[in-house]
Amino acid sequence: MTAKIYVPRDSGALALGAEKVATAIARELGLRGIEAQIVRNGSRGLYWLEPMVEVETPAGRVAYGPVKPSDVPSLFDSNFLSGGPHPLFLGKPEEIPFLARQTRLTFARCGITDPVSLEDYQAHGGLRGLRNALSMAPLQIVEQVTESGLRGRGGAGFPTGIKWKTVLDTRAAQKYIVCNADEGDSGTFADRMIMEGDPFVLIEGMAIAGIAVGATKGYIYLRSEYPHAEQVLNEAIAAARKAGVLGSSVLGSQYAFDMEVRVGAGAYVCGEETALLDSLEGKRGMVRAKPPLPAHEGLFGKPTVINNVISLASVPIIMDKGAAYYRDFGMGRSRGTIPIQIAGNVKHGGLFEAAFGLTLGEIVDDIGGGTATGRPRRDRGRYRRRDGHGPAGARSAGGRAARGLFPARPLRYAVRL
Amino acid sequence: MQHAGTEIVSAVSPIIERWRHEEGPLLPILNGIQREFGYVPREALPLIADALNLSRAEVYGVVSFYHDYRENPPGRHVLKLCRAEACQSMGGDLVAERLQNLLGVKFGETAGDGSVTLEAVYCLGLCACAPSAMLDGEVIGRLDGEKAEEIVREVRA
Ligand SMILES: Cc1cc2nc3c(=O)[nH]c(=O)nc-3n(C[C@H](O)[C@H](O)[C@H](O)COP(=O)(O)O)c2cc1C
Ligand code: FES
């Protein structure tokens, strides 16, 4: 068996030198006459350890990081391909406390698989949700999503299943699924990470949505600041089309569904769903008056499901394991998990997926590891809980009041120190 | 580099052809043109308007609405620096000032020697590797004085 070496292609890892590390590893393999496969995976979301290189050993995957190109010869000298000791040795990634404490449902594969290998995706449970959906009536799919308690992760927190039901019940010859990938707010990068690290889970989620409501066409509206995500998504869509996951007969069924990526052009307001639809239509992005709801008259006036990336990417696990499985995570009206994004002046910046109900203190002190500069944290106004999007969602200053349990409503979190 | 009229027509036409029969073709066309030229030449607007059955004013209205579209050619390199909050909290302001001084340009400007255009962006999704930037599409994280000087060397090379 040829050895496998994982070097992320996630843009966060690239920003910290992953490309040069991959090049250095390839060169060293050549020099030493070693045969090995370099897999470009997504990121596990432990950004203080990126570029984090992993190798597959008989005892499982082990990680080293953060790796600089100049570390590469010494890694080979330490026999890292067999998990040898080295100052950068991190052990099994899933045993690193930051990862071990997470509940990875939506991000289950992110950083583990080759993001553009459909084989890898299926070997790690991918497409099971879609296959289950294909064995159900559309209304049953919608009911599963409703029962899961999934609420929109884009800010407003509207129950996803109810939105889908409205589109299912609206008769039209053409309907659309639109994915809101505008992720405009500072401190948020979960959408980017999943699109770069596990694009098939979004594609699968959109296909399930299409089958559930009777839509045959999907668009991902992607912000132009994410060229790497665009590249990965387009590779994955092409692979899905080639394998018959997308196209005139989804996995051999009577359902047709295809999709494409459309890139924005730098307008923050286009994250708002009706402005986004205008932009997709080729207009200036203007917030439309409601009603009509996009579910009744959306893209090109047709019934449209518009959901955030994480909302759609959470659907496959619900359809795979069932509504109850997902609903059993979380608390109160907030069911399932939420990707918490930790950035700024913290030691451990990254992505932390957890069931709803963590306290802000836990996130900042335990998980974030305190401040990067070692300065004591000033409580008042230094970190913020984000419940949504700029003008749309309230953004409350942190502080003692915010240290209790997260209330039921908030949806996406970006924590900054 | 400014482009001559005929050169623009021959480069823009295939981009328009690629998209004109798709749904919502205007942004893909403008994005394609900007990718090709680095800006959206004024001469392209009537061609787009004709092909899509829009008025020139409508096309211009869309072009001017979106921040990405440049009216003029950029420098040989384009440096986008994140000015959003997470990057600011990690010293982004200092790096921004330093880069403006070293490059001799302010945000939105192109250096006199045409080497580089400096632009502000608001979050590259690299907030956990702040402060961040993008140089000709390549991402750069944890910007500091040393990396700023590396960038300057690269754009001057
Ligand atoms: C100014 C503004 C910006 C927004 N930006 C985003 C965004 O970047 N991503 C997103 O998913 N939702 C954003 N929203 C929320 C969307 O309007 C909409 O609620 C969401 O796409 C619905 O998807 P969901 O139900 O899956 O959350 C924004 C709203 C406003 C008012
Ligand atoms: S705020 Fe600068 S990358 Fe997000």
XYZ file of N, CA and C and ligand atoms in Angstrom, chain A residues 150-160 163-164 178-185 188 191 221 223 267-276 287 290 305-312 388-393 411-412, ligand 1:
190
model
N -34.413 21.566 12.501
C -33.405 22.415 11.848
C -33.980 23.792 11.542
N -33.248 24.813 12.002
C -33.609 26.193 11.687
C -32.507 26.810 10.864
N -32.864 27.782 10.045
C -31.904 28.406 9.149
C -30.685 28.899 9.899
N -29.522 28.575 9.388
C -28.273 28.971 10.040
C -27.741 30.289 9.485
N -28.516 30.944 8.610
C -28.050 32.165 7.972
C -28.353 33.428 8.755
N -29.116 33.312 9.821
C -29.360 34.499 10.621
C -30.753 34.613 11.177
N -31.752 34.399 10.346
C -33.110 34.656 10.809
C -33.694 33.483 11.585
N -33.143 32.297 11.406
C -33.564 31.161 12.215
C -34.923 30.591 11.880
N -35.349 30.770 10.667
C -36.654 30.247 10.273
C -36.567 28.728 10.113
N -37.609 28.006 10.586
C -37.567 26.542 10.453
C -37.462 26.109 8.981
N -36.433 25.350 8.688
C -36.146 24.993 7.297
C -37.274 24.168 6.670
N -40.242 26.268 5.545
C -39.921 26.975 4.302
C -40.061 26.030 3.099
N -39.550 24.844 3.239
C -39.629 23.863 2.150
C -41.078 23.483 1.847
N -31.802 27.832 -4.036
C -30.693 28.780 -4.037
C -29.945 28.670 -2.714
N -28.648 28.522 -2.826
C -27.825 28.457 -1.625
C -27.158 29.811 -1.399
N -27.378 30.358 -0.229
C -26.788 31.642 0.131
C -25.372 31.409 0.671
N -24.390 31.651 -0.180
C -22.982 31.478 0.210
C -22.277 32.824 0.166
N -22.988 33.836 0.661
C -22.422 35.187 0.620
C -21.578 35.498 1.862
N -21.759 34.713 2.905
C -20.951 34.816 4.144
C -20.142 36.109 4.280
N -20.868 37.197 4.522
C -20.206 38.491 4.467
C -19.620 39.004 5.767
N -19.999 38.415 6.903
C -19.623 39.020 8.179
C -18.237 38.643 8.640
N -16.743 35.138 10.411
C -17.430 33.912 10.010
C -16.701 33.241 8.852
N -19.021 28.576 6.401
C -19.522 28.279 5.057
C -18.329 27.995 4.129
N -24.948 30.918 -4.737
C -24.492 32.303 -4.914
C -23.311 32.519 -3.980
N -19.796 34.445 -2.714
C -19.127 35.751 -2.716
C -17.795 35.665 -3.460
N -20.803 42.986 -2.996
C -21.837 43.868 -2.452
C -22.401 43.181 -1.212
N -22.131 43.770 -0.062
C -22.515 43.136 1.198
C -24.005 42.847 1.258
N -24.793 43.773 0.709
C -26.244 43.642 0.848
C -26.764 42.391 0.138
N -26.001 41.860 -0.805
C -26.457 40.680 -1.542
C -26.486 39.418 -0.691
N -26.078 39.498 0.575
C -26.286 38.387 1.499
C -27.731 38.310 1.945
N -28.432 39.423 1.875
C -29.861 39.432 2.198
C -30.575 38.712 1.054
N -31.517 37.833 1.417
C -31.977 36.869 0.423
C -32.650 37.476 -0.807
N -33.429 38.542 -0.625
C -34.115 39.068 -1.811
C -33.151 39.874 -2.689
N -32.196 40.556 -2.057
C -31.162 41.251 -2.835
C -30.312 40.239 -3.595
N -30.062 39.104 -2.948
C -29.301 38.034 -3.587
C -30.007 37.538 -4.851
N -32.942 45.102 -1.665
C -33.828 44.348 -0.788
C -35.258 44.529 -1.283
N -41.423 42.323 1.148
C -42.114 41.035 1.311
C -43.483 41.319 1.893
N -36.586 27.948 -2.824
C -36.027 27.727 -1.488
C -34.701 28.454 -1.441
N -34.554 29.393 -0.520
C -33.236 29.979 -0.324
C -32.783 29.691 1.094
N -31.653 29.006 1.175
C -31.104 28.600 2.470
C -29.608 28.885 2.516
N -29.153 29.049 3.736
C -27.732 29.212 4.006
C -26.965 27.896 3.730
N -25.665 28.011 3.509
C -24.802 26.853 3.233
C -24.925 25.787 4.329
N -24.794 26.220 5.589
C -24.782 25.247 6.678
C -26.164 24.610 6.856
N -27.218 25.381 6.630
C -28.563 24.796 6.702
C -28.660 23.628 5.721
N -28.269 23.876 4.473
C -28.382 22.837 3.441
C -27.420 21.682 3.705
N -26.345 36.600 14.066
C -26.888 36.763 12.738
C -26.043 37.698 11.943
N -26.657 38.432 11.127
C -25.930 39.163 10.118
C -26.110 40.648 10.245
N -25.056 41.317 10.603
C -24.996 42.767 10.619
C -26.325 43.376 10.958
N -26.828 44.132 10.017
C -28.047 44.864 10.292
C -29.216 43.931 10.615
N -29.148 42.707 10.155
C -30.292 41.820 10.310
C -30.388 41.268 11.728
N -29.274 40.839 12.258
C -29.335 40.159 13.537
C -28.749 41.014 14.636
N -28.117 31.761 16.289
C -27.876 30.732 15.307
C -26.449 30.512 14.893
N -25.777 31.564 14.497
C -24.399 31.330 14.076
C -23.557 32.088 15.064
C -27.816 42.564 5.299
C -28.023 41.096 5.401
C -26.970 40.237 5.084
C -27.154 38.845 5.145
N -26.095 38.053 4.825
C -26.272 36.696 4.837
C -25.196 35.841 4.469
O -24.089 36.291 4.149
N -25.408 34.494 4.487
C -26.629 33.956 4.840
O -26.770 32.751 4.808
N -27.647 34.749 5.197
C -27.507 36.090 5.200
N -28.571 36.901 5.546
C -29.859 36.243 5.881
C -30.674 35.942 4.615
O -31.455 37.090 4.273
C -31.640 34.766 4.800
O -32.286 34.900 6.016
C -30.978 33.409 4.747
O -30.291 33.257 3.549
C -32.015 32.312 4.836
O -31.387 31.046 4.907
P -31.567 30.131 6.206
O -33.043 30.050 6.507
O -31.007 28.809 5.822
O -30.801 30.792 7.291
C -28.406 38.296 5.534
C -29.453 39.167 5.860
C -29.270 40.531 5.805
C -30.419 41.425 6.155
